[in-house]
Amino acid sequence: MSTAVLAPPPPARATIPRTFAAMMAREARVMRKNFLSTFIRVLVQPVMFVFVFAYVLPKLGGGATAGGPGGPTFSTILVPGLVGSSIIMQAMMAVIFPLMMELTWQKSITDRALAPVPVPLLAVQKIIAAATQGLIGGLLVFPAVLLIHAEGQAPKVHVDDWPILILVMVAGALMSAAGGLLLGTLLNPQKVQVMFAMVLLPMTMLGCVYYPWSALDHIRWLQILSLLNPLVYISEGLRSALTPAIPHMPAWAFLLAIVGGTILLTWAATRTFTKRVLT
Amino acid sequence: MTEPPGAAVRTVDLKKTYPASGPRPAVPAVQGIDLDVPRGEFFGLLGPNGAGKSTTIGMLTTLVVPTGGSAQVCGLDVVKDAVEIKRRIGVVSQNNSLDSDLTVAENLEFRGRYFGLGARDARRRAAELLELFGLTEQRGGSPFEISGGQAKRVMICRALMHGPEVLFLDEPTAGLDPQTRANLWEVLRGLQASGQTIVLTTHYMEEAEALCDRVAVVDHGRILASGTVDQLKSSAGADTVITVSYDAAAPQEIKRLGDRDGISKVEVNDGQVRVFATEPDGILGELVDLGSTAGVGVTDASQLRPSLETVFLSLTGREYRD
C-alpha cells in the first residue's frame, strides 16, 4: 500500500431519482444472484399443493374435490388462492429477512441510510423492491396451478377483467410488502420465528385460498373474522378477475381493502422504519 | 471539486439525550459540544469508550438526531439539509457495514451509483480504488470472507467513491492488530497529504498523537480540552505525572511538596499520591524516602512522561483506560 495520489472521482449527478434507481438496480442484482434459491422456495408449497389436491387425490377418486359433479373443480378454486398466497408470502419474506439482518447484525442498514435520499424514501424503496419479488412469485405460480392436474380436473380460468387483475396483483404485492416492513420494524428479531408460526401460517391457511369467502356463510364467525386477513381480499380479488364464475366479493369491497390497506400500511411502515434508522 | 467557504464541521452546544426505554433511564450521551474543524484538517475526537464520540459522529453524519444545539457540516444544517450533507461526506462506521449480498467490488460500484456515478464510471473508479488500496485480489469475494483490516480498507474505499468533502471515521482501528493498524495509519496519512478533510474518533491516545492536527479530548459527553497535541501537552497540568501507592495512608508532609517550584500540583487520595511536575528529577526517590521515614512501604510507583495520557489524567483525575 502506498500513498499514491487518488484521482478525483468522475463528475456525478446525485439526484434523488438517480439514487433511487441505483438502489433498485442493486436489488435487481441481488435478486438475479439468488433467483433460483429464492423462487424455488416460493414455488415448492403451491406446486406440492396442486399436485396433491388437483392430481393425486382426484386420481385416487377421493372426495377432496369441491362442488361434486357439475360444480367447479377444486383446482379452479385454488388458482387465485395460491397465486395470492404466493404474492403475499414472497413480498413479506423479501422485506423481512434482509431487514432483520440490516437492523441487527452490524447494523448494516447504515450503508443504505447514508445514500443521499431522505430516510422515508428508503422505506418506500424497500416496499417497492419486495413487492416486485412478490409479483414475480405470483406470476411464477401461474403455470404450476394451471398445468398440474388430473384429466378432467383442469381449472376453468378466464380473465374477465384485466385492469382488476393487474391492480389486485400490483396493489396486493405492495400492501404485503408494506405489512412486512411494518412487522419487521416493530418486532424484535428473536420473535421472527414466532411471527411466522403465529401470523403467516394462519393467514395463509385462513386466507380464502382453499375456498371462496362466500362459502364461509356456514361458519359466520369465521367469515367475519376473516375480514381482518389481508390475504382474503387478494384471493377474492383474483377470484373475481380470474374465475368470475365462482362466487366472490364485490369489487368495491376488495379494492377498498387492498388500496386503502396499501396506503395505510405504507404510511405506518415508513414511520416505524424511519424511527428505527434515525436514532 | 468546488470548495464552498465555511468550516468543514461546526457545532454549537450540540446535545443528544437518548430517551428512557423500559427500565433504562434517559442517557445524556452528548452534553453540549462545540467543534470547529476547518477544511483540510485532520481532526480527532479522543476519549474512552462511552464518552459520546460515536453519538457525535452519528449526529454529524445525519443518522442521529440532535436533541439540542446545532451542527453544520460543509455549512449545511444536519437536520434540515441531511440529504445534501450525505452527498458531501464519506463515512466509515465502526462495524463492518458492508453490503453482505454484494461482492467487495459491487459494494464500491453501487455506492458510486447511489452517489450519481454512471455504471461504467463507478466500475472504473471501484477498480482504481481497490488497486490503490491493494485489494484487487479480494474484489470478487464476499465482504465477510476477508480479514478485519481488509474490510476496513474496503469501507474506506467505499467512502471515497464519490470524493467526499469530509471523511468521517469512527474508531477505524479498533480491534485491529498492530501491523494492520500501522498500515491503516499510512493510508490515512496519504489521504491527509492529498488534502482530504478527516474527522476521526479514537480511544487510542497514540492514534490521536500519530495522526491528528488537532484533538478534542472528550469524556462523559463533554469536551475537556482541545488543541494541537503539543498545545494540550504544554497546557496546565500536562507535566510529568509521578504516581506512588503506599501500603497505608500517605504521609502528611507530601502535601507540602505542592509549594515547591517545578511542582504544579499534588493530589493525595488515601494511600495514593500523584505529583504533577515540570521538573520531575528526584521526586520519585523523595516520595519513597518520605514513606519509609513515616513507616509506610511503597507498593507501586510509576512516572509518566508528558503525553495525552497525562493530559487526560490531569483533566479528569482518572487514569485513561482504552
XYZ file of C-alpha atoms in Angstrom:
601
model
C 0.000 0.000 0.000
C 1.433 3.337 -0.942
C 0.414 6.906 -0.556
C -0.232 7.169 -4.283
C -2.431 10.064 -5.153
C -6.081 9.321 -5.521
C -7.624 10.882 -8.587
C -10.812 12.874 -8.065
C -13.931 10.911 -8.965
C -15.648 11.359 -12.314
C -18.374 14.008 -12.299
C -21.544 12.734 -10.687
C -25.128 13.921 -10.598
C -26.665 12.547 -7.445
C -30.311 13.454 -7.882
C -32.867 11.667 -5.763
C -34.388 9.783 -8.741
C -30.928 8.619 -9.857
C -30.068 7.410 -6.368
C -33.426 5.661 -6.141
C -32.821 3.978 -9.494
C -29.359 2.858 -8.360
C -30.872 1.270 -5.245
C -33.385 -0.588 -7.369
C -30.532 -1.719 -9.618
C -28.833 -3.090 -6.516
C -31.994 -5.070 -5.660
C -32.139 -6.403 -9.205
C -28.515 -7.524 -8.998
C -29.100 -9.328 -5.695
C -32.332 -10.892 -6.943
C -30.594 -12.174 -10.060
C -27.862 -13.758 -7.933
C -30.347 -15.502 -5.656
C -33.052 -16.128 -8.234
C -33.054 -19.902 -8.183
C -32.936 -20.397 -4.435
C -35.463 -17.645 -3.763
C -38.090 -18.712 -6.209
C -37.726 -22.433 -5.745
C -38.652 -21.747 -2.137
C -41.699 -19.799 -3.335
C -42.809 -22.498 -5.742
C -42.491 -25.629 -3.660
C -45.531 -25.112 -1.472
C -48.094 -24.274 -4.205
C -46.719 -26.928 -6.540
C -46.992 -29.584 -3.853
C -50.454 -28.398 -3.022
C -51.870 -28.561 -6.542
C -50.084 -31.831 -7.114
C -51.780 -33.468 -4.142
C -55.203 -31.853 -4.436
C -55.626 -31.498 -8.189
C -53.761 -34.583 -9.307
C -53.190 -37.242 -6.655
C -56.493 -37.086 -4.780
C -58.720 -36.930 -7.915
C -56.744 -39.912 -9.273
C -57.473 -41.788 -6.082
C -61.115 -40.941 -6.507
C -61.107 -39.235 -3.139
C -63.754 -36.764 -2.122
C -61.418 -33.817 -1.774
C -62.700 -32.210 -4.964
C -65.038 -29.352 -4.337
C -68.532 -28.942 -5.596
C -69.235 -32.507 -6.679
C -70.358 -33.382 -10.206
C -71.066 -30.377 -12.371
C -69.579 -27.903 -9.872
C -66.230 -26.161 -10.183
C -63.118 -28.289 -9.794
C -61.028 -27.756 -6.709
C -58.209 -26.639 -8.979
C -60.380 -23.749 -10.177
C -60.814 -22.620 -6.589
C -57.098 -22.972 -5.952
C -55.751 -20.868 -8.842
C -56.483 -17.424 -7.405
C -55.845 -18.544 -3.843
C -52.401 -19.996 -4.457
C -51.334 -17.074 -6.655
C -52.495 -14.688 -3.932
C -50.783 -16.529 -1.095
C -47.532 -16.711 -3.081
C -47.612 -12.958 -3.664
C -48.176 -12.202 -0.001
C -45.638 -14.714 1.319
C -42.878 -13.746 -1.078
C -43.404 -9.994 -0.687
C -43.330 -10.251 3.095
C -40.301 -12.516 3.268
C -38.443 -10.398 0.727
C -38.662 -7.430 3.043
C -38.456 -9.088 6.466
C -35.411 -11.355 6.073
C -32.971 -8.724 4.779
C -34.343 -6.170 7.219
C -33.658 -8.407 10.213
C -30.027 -8.673 9.124
C -29.710 -4.974 8.404
C -31.250 -3.732 11.628
C -29.380 -6.023 13.952
C -26.281 -7.700 12.717
C -23.615 -4.991 12.368
C -26.427 -2.519 11.774
C -25.591 -2.589 8.082
C -28.700 -0.548 7.351
C -26.413 2.478 7.769
C -24.919 1.559 4.406
C -28.175 2.438 2.644
C -29.143 5.130 5.145
C -26.068 7.124 4.131
C -27.143 7.168 0.493
C -28.309 10.655 -0.435
C -32.069 10.182 -0.187
C -34.446 11.020 2.666
C -34.785 8.052 5.018
C -38.571 7.636 4.465
C -37.868 7.172 0.761
C -35.595 4.302 1.717
C -38.645 2.617 3.263
C -40.641 3.165 0.087
C -37.782 1.714 -1.930
C -37.770 -1.403 0.238
C -41.523 -1.786 -0.212
C -41.347 -1.464 -3.994
C -38.421 -3.869 -4.262
C -40.137 -6.505 -2.114
C -43.449 -6.031 -3.927
C -41.656 -6.712 -7.212
C -40.416 -10.001 -5.791
C -43.928 -10.808 -4.607
C -45.295 -10.169 -8.094
C -42.668 -12.359 -9.695
C -43.512 -15.076 -7.167
C -47.190 -14.807 -8.041
C -46.544 -14.933 -11.782
C -44.302 -17.979 -11.469
C -47.044 -19.887 -9.685
C -49.478 -19.451 -12.567
C -48.081 -22.136 -14.872
C -47.928 -24.609 -11.989
C -51.509 -24.139 -10.890
C -52.806 -24.048 -14.454
C -50.978 -27.103 -15.736
C -50.715 -29.571 -12.850
C -53.951 -31.539 -12.603
C -55.507 -34.906 -13.370
C -57.610 -35.436 -16.502
C -60.925 -33.660 -16.247
C -59.706 -31.587 -13.322
C -58.453 -28.608 -15.333
C -59.157 -25.272 -13.717
C -61.575 -23.051 -15.621
C -59.759 -19.768 -15.799
C -60.841 -16.838 -17.885
C -59.511 -13.341 -17.397
C -62.670 -11.337 -17.209
C -61.188 -8.023 -16.286
C -57.507 -7.321 -16.973
C -57.346 -3.960 -15.169
C -58.747 -5.537 -11.994
C -56.310 -8.447 -12.271
C -53.320 -6.151 -12.652
C -54.490 -3.760 -9.956
C -55.118 -6.563 -7.445
C -51.749 -8.173 -8.119
C -49.728 -4.943 -8.007
C -51.528 -3.298 -5.093
C -51.732 -6.626 -3.277
C -47.982 -7.056 -3.573
C -47.367 -3.510 -2.353
C -49.728 -4.000 0.587
C -47.971 -7.230 1.573
C -44.517 -5.659 1.351
C -45.634 -2.671 3.413
C -47.144 -5.009 6.003
C -43.887 -6.956 6.067
C -41.883 -3.784 6.615
C -44.201 -2.737 9.419
C -43.869 -6.110 11.173
C -40.126 -6.187 10.570
C -39.581 -2.789 12.145
C -41.893 -3.425 15.102
C -40.840 -6.938 16.031
C -37.522 -7.756 17.507
C -35.567 -10.306 15.505
C -35.852 -13.105 18.042
C -39.609 -13.070 17.504
C -39.486 -13.635 13.761
C -39.801 -17.401 14.101
C -42.821 -16.917 16.319
C -44.292 -14.468 13.841
C -44.067 -16.990 11.062
C -45.914 -19.547 13.127
C -48.441 -17.175 14.661
C -49.113 -14.763 11.801
C -48.111 -16.043 8.383
C -49.275 -19.632 8.684
C -52.809 -18.879 9.971
C -53.005 -16.051 7.474
C -52.397 -18.354 4.528
C -54.499 -21.236 5.864
C -57.469 -18.943 6.544
C -56.928 -16.523 3.664
C -59.704 -17.922 1.444
C -57.032 -19.741 -0.518
C -58.749 -23.115 -0.433
C -62.364 -21.933 -0.535
C -64.179 -18.791 -1.623
C -65.132 -16.336 1.081
C -68.846 -16.723 0.355
C -68.628 -20.433 1.157
C -67.984 -19.408 4.752
C -71.675 -18.495 5.070
C -71.962 -21.702 7.057
C -69.390 -20.554 9.607
C -70.467 -16.991 10.087
C -67.984 -16.107 12.878
C -65.043 -17.250 10.764
C -66.408 -15.372 7.775
C -66.429 -12.143 9.764
C -63.111 -12.801 11.454
C -61.535 -13.478 8.056
C -62.179 -9.885 7.070
C -59.169 -8.954 9.227
C -56.925 -11.035 6.981
C -55.420 -9.055 4.090
C -54.895 -12.207 2.031
C -58.689 -12.671 1.862
C -59.014 -9.557 -0.259
C -56.196 -10.557 -2.599
C -57.640 -14.073 -3.051
C -61.132 -12.733 -3.629
C -59.877 -10.003 -5.969
C -58.017 -12.553 -8.059
C -61.044 -14.836 -7.953
C -63.155 -12.043 -9.363
C -60.618 -11.407 -12.136
C -59.637 -14.990 -12.990
C -62.562 -17.252 -12.151
C -65.601 -14.961 -12.294
C -67.964 -17.975 -12.324
C -67.063 -18.741 -8.689
C -68.896 -16.551 -6.164
C -66.631 -13.743 -4.946
C -66.673 -10.458 -3.054
C -67.884 -7.362 -4.865
C -65.108 -5.336 -6.468
C -65.667 -2.266 -4.283
C -65.026 -4.316 -1.167
C -61.714 -5.896 -2.099
C -60.431 -2.797 -3.912
C -61.210 -0.594 -0.948
C -59.415 -3.005 1.376
C -56.363 -3.507 -0.848
C -55.839 0.090 -1.942
C -56.730 1.504 1.482
C -54.560 -1.117 3.181
C -51.625 -0.293 0.911
C -51.826 3.397 1.731
C -52.289 2.845 5.453
C -49.555 0.218 5.836
C -47.075 2.189 3.710
C -47.645 5.258 5.852
C -47.241 3.309 9.097
C -44.219 1.288 7.928
C -42.445 4.401 6.658
C -42.806 5.947 10.094
C -41.649 2.929 12.057
C -38.761 2.353 9.668
C -37.577 5.955 9.944
C -37.693 5.662 13.733
C -35.558 2.542 13.660
C -32.943 4.038 11.348
C -32.671 7.564 12.762
C -31.976 7.475 16.475
C -14.486 19.577 -6.548
C -15.743 23.061 -5.736
C -14.798 24.217 -2.251
C -17.519 26.401 -0.851
C -16.446 28.631 2.010
C -17.075 27.762 5.632
C -15.805 25.202 8.062
C -15.985 21.501 7.343
C -17.646 20.940 10.708
C -19.065 23.439 13.173
C -21.195 22.618 16.202
C -22.588 24.858 18.896
C -23.675 23.359 22.218
C -24.582 20.115 20.448
C -26.534 17.715 22.643
C -28.051 14.269 22.445
C -30.076 12.579 25.129
C -31.427 9.149 24.292
C -34.924 8.843 25.775
C -35.630 6.428 28.606
C -36.657 2.989 27.430
C -38.227 0.496 29.812
C -36.145 0.195 32.976
C -33.238 2.111 31.423
C -33.214 5.825 32.329
C -32.580 8.517 29.728
C -28.953 8.644 28.606
C -27.356 12.070 28.151
C -24.731 10.841 25.687
C -23.574 14.248 24.449
C -23.973 17.244 26.751
C -23.041 20.341 24.804
C -20.149 20.042 22.383
C -18.596 22.909 20.416
C -16.435 21.992 17.455
C -14.859 23.994 14.679
C -12.960 21.977 12.096
C -11.555 23.903 9.117
C -11.271 22.299 5.706
C -8.160 20.260 5.127
C -7.655 19.443 8.801
C -7.178 16.015 10.323
C -9.271 16.293 13.467
C -9.580 13.738 16.238
C -12.164 13.125 18.933
C -10.340 11.245 21.656
C -11.983 9.688 24.652
C -12.688 6.418 26.445
C -15.500 4.128 25.348
C -18.885 5.605 26.147
C -17.606 9.197 26.056
C -20.114 10.196 23.368
C -17.775 10.144 20.370
C -19.844 7.829 18.196
C -23.024 9.696 19.035
C -21.322 12.915 17.959
C -20.205 11.367 14.678
C -23.732 9.963 14.288
C -25.185 13.466 14.545
C -22.639 14.921 12.117
C -23.438 12.181 9.588
C -27.218 12.813 9.950
C -28.134 9.386 11.351
C -28.566 10.533 14.942
C -30.988 13.395 15.513
C -29.658 16.023 17.966
C -31.807 16.950 20.952
C -30.154 20.329 21.470
C -27.773 22.855 19.956
C -26.845 22.909 16.304
C -24.404 21.268 13.941
C -23.290 22.179 10.469
C -21.268 20.133 8.025
C -19.920 21.941 4.943
C -22.069 24.886 6.023
C -25.261 22.800 5.930
C -27.579 22.002 8.823
C -27.538 18.323 9.848
C -31.301 18.196 10.357
C -32.649 20.422 7.580
C -30.127 19.601 4.853
C -29.455 15.938 5.665
C -29.659 14.716 2.059
C -27.260 17.382 0.766
C -24.825 16.623 3.593
C -24.941 12.925 2.761
C -23.884 13.805 -0.801
C -20.767 15.540 0.530
C -19.494 13.202 3.219
C -17.956 9.760 3.363
C -18.438 7.636 6.468
C -16.512 4.650 7.745
C -18.505 3.110 10.563
C -17.106 1.171 13.475
C -18.741 -2.108 12.420
C -18.405 -3.911 9.155
C -21.426 -2.335 7.463
C -20.577 -3.673 4.021
C -23.490 -4.985 1.981
C -23.295 -8.740 2.512
C -25.377 -9.536 -0.589
C -22.764 -7.961 -2.848
C -19.117 -8.669 -3.588
C -16.382 -6.304 -2.461
C -16.225 -4.634 -5.877
C -20.007 -4.420 -6.159
C -20.127 -2.712 -2.767
C -17.989 0.056 -4.215
C -19.772 0.175 -7.561
C -23.223 0.530 -6.102
C -22.039 3.087 -3.577
C -20.751 5.118 -6.506
C -24.056 4.753 -8.294
C -26.036 5.795 -5.204
C -23.980 8.979 -5.410
C -24.769 9.595 -9.043
C -21.922 7.934 -10.908
C -22.841 6.125 -14.113
C -22.441 2.332 -14.016
C -19.261 2.347 -16.118
C -17.650 5.235 -14.225
C -18.496 3.524 -10.940
C -16.879 0.270 -12.062
C -13.739 2.050 -13.208
C -13.471 4.105 -10.025
C -14.003 0.999 -7.885
C -11.206 -0.804 -9.722
C -8.868 2.190 -9.261
C -9.537 2.406 -5.542
C -9.159 -1.327 -4.991
C -5.853 -1.225 -6.835
C -4.631 1.757 -4.828
C -5.544 0.083 -1.545
C -4.091 -3.276 -2.511
C -7.430 -5.038 -2.579
C -7.634 -6.144 -6.197
C -7.383 -9.813 -5.229
C -10.368 -9.507 -2.920
C -12.619 -7.804 -5.455
C -14.843 -10.812 -6.166
C -15.046 -12.031 -2.574
C -17.806 -11.602 -0.049
C -17.218 -8.746 2.411
C -17.338 -11.287 5.212
C -14.710 -13.616 3.815
C -11.966 -11.004 4.124
C -9.935 -10.013 7.183
C -10.952 -7.217 9.536
C -8.201 -4.950 8.263
C -9.188 -5.581 4.654
C -12.838 -4.930 5.429
C -11.864 -1.618 6.997
C -9.889 -0.669 3.904
C -12.815 -1.651 1.681
C -15.041 0.593 3.788
C -12.597 3.454 3.358
C -12.562 2.853 -0.416
C -16.334 2.807 -0.390
C -16.457 6.098 1.491
C -14.074 7.639 -1.057
C -16.053 6.539 -4.126
C -17.710 9.905 -4.635
C -14.825 12.103 -3.493
C -16.341 13.315 -0.211
C -15.530 16.772 1.114
C -15.282 15.392 4.638
C -14.365 11.837 5.580
C -15.639 10.585 8.938
C -14.048 7.549 10.557
C -15.485 6.056 13.727
C -12.818 4.075 15.602
C -11.137 2.943 12.392
C -8.514 0.741 14.032
C -10.428 -0.683 16.994
C -9.833 -4.405 17.194
C -7.100 -4.487 14.547
C -3.652 -5.959 15.153
C -0.714 -3.511 15.392
C 0.629 -4.258 11.923
C -2.762 -3.697 10.287
C -3.206 -0.556 12.323
C 0.121 0.816 11.149
C -0.920 0.097 7.544
C -4.170 1.914 8.025
C -2.388 4.894 9.541
C -0.264 5.079 6.377
C -3.435 5.092 4.283
C -4.939 7.887 6.353
C -1.745 9.964 6.267
C -1.740 9.614 2.490
C -5.301 10.868 2.302
C -4.486 13.795 4.523
C -1.497 14.665 2.363
C -3.809 14.819 -0.638
C -5.864 17.482 1.151
C -8.709 15.318 2.428
C -10.542 16.730 5.462
C -10.791 13.930 8.015
C -12.680 13.666 11.289
C -11.803 10.589 13.291
C -12.804 9.194 16.648
C -10.498 7.002 18.604
C -9.935 5.724 22.077
C -6.259 5.122 21.332
C -4.116 8.004 22.592
C -1.233 7.065 20.345
C -3.522 7.090 17.329
C -4.615 10.656 18.023
C -0.991 11.670 18.624
C 0.224 9.981 15.471
C -2.390 11.296 13.062
C -4.304 14.341 14.145
C -3.563 18.022 13.550
C -5.912 18.857 16.368
C -7.560 16.777 19.053
C -10.560 17.273 21.306
C -10.463 15.196 24.479
C -13.999 14.002 25.248
C -15.363 12.422 28.402
C -18.924 11.966 29.631
C -20.326 13.787 26.597
C -18.265 16.934 27.091
C -15.069 18.329 25.608
C -12.421 18.599 28.329
C -9.756 20.269 26.235
C -8.884 20.783 22.620
C -5.953 21.957 20.567
C -2.900 20.556 18.859
C -1.273 17.651 20.640
C 1.635 19.924 21.643
C -0.715 22.591 22.984
C -2.534 20.009 25.030
C 0.692 18.609 26.433
C 2.007 22.002 27.456
C -1.301 23.199 28.865
C -1.801 23.432 32.618
C -1.019 20.247 34.483
C 0.265 18.484 31.412
C 3.510 17.656 33.141
C 5.263 14.523 34.022
C 2.999 12.617 36.367
C 4.556 10.629 39.195
C 2.215 8.196 40.929
C 3.099 6.327 44.103
C 0.894 3.918 46.034
C 1.656 3.269 49.716
C 0.510 0.313 51.790
C -1.089 2.730 54.287
C -2.269 6.335 54.383
C 0.236 8.641 52.671
C 2.484 10.782 54.912
C 1.067 14.252 55.596
C 4.311 16.068 54.642
C 3.786 15.129 50.999
C 1.150 17.812 50.547
C 3.788 20.445 51.240
C 5.629 19.415 48.063
C 2.981 21.373 46.141
C 4.597 24.673 47.240
C 7.902 23.866 45.599
C 8.977 25.334 42.232
C 8.783 22.785 39.443
C 5.768 21.047 41.000
C 2.391 22.299 39.808
C 0.005 20.031 41.666
C -0.100 17.263 44.264
C -3.094 15.006 44.688
C -3.397 12.717 47.697
C -6.054 10.054 47.763
C -5.662 7.750 50.795
C -2.603 5.709 50.010
C -2.158 7.043 46.503
C -0.174 10.166 45.676
C 0.047 11.860 42.314
C 2.556 14.638 41.664
C 2.308 16.776 38.505
C 5.771 18.168 37.920
C 7.586 20.197 35.300
C 10.946 19.284 36.859
C 10.469 15.650 37.811
C 14.065 14.745 38.690
C 14.403 13.108 42.085
C 10.792 13.347 43.110
C 10.101 9.631 42.912
C 13.000 8.896 45.251
C 11.845 11.600 47.613
C 8.370 10.082 47.802
C 9.836 6.703 48.679
C 12.043 8.250 51.381
C 9.140 10.206 52.885
C 7.252 6.930 53.099
C 9.991 4.992 54.862
C 10.546 7.895 57.329
C 6.830 7.695 58.208
C 6.986 3.904 58.356
C 4.853 3.131 55.276
C 6.010 0.990 52.363
C 5.613 1.620 48.641
C 3.561 -0.952 46.734
C 3.575 0.645 43.296
C 5.269 3.571 41.581
C 5.216 4.999 38.091
C 6.419 8.022 36.192
C 4.588 9.106 33.019
C 6.228 11.437 30.562
C 4.080 14.243 29.105
C 1.555 12.685 26.733
C -2.145 12.768 26.054
C -2.331 10.232 28.851
C -1.050 12.759 31.395
C -3.386 15.386 29.910
C -6.336 13.108 30.471
C -5.151 12.251 33.968
C -4.789 15.887 34.885
C -8.185 16.832 33.417
C -10.238 14.040 34.920
C -8.201 12.770 37.845
C -8.809 9.311 36.389
C -6.462 7.067 34.591
C -7.186 6.637 30.934
C -8.328 3.176 30.029
C -8.623 2.004 26.453
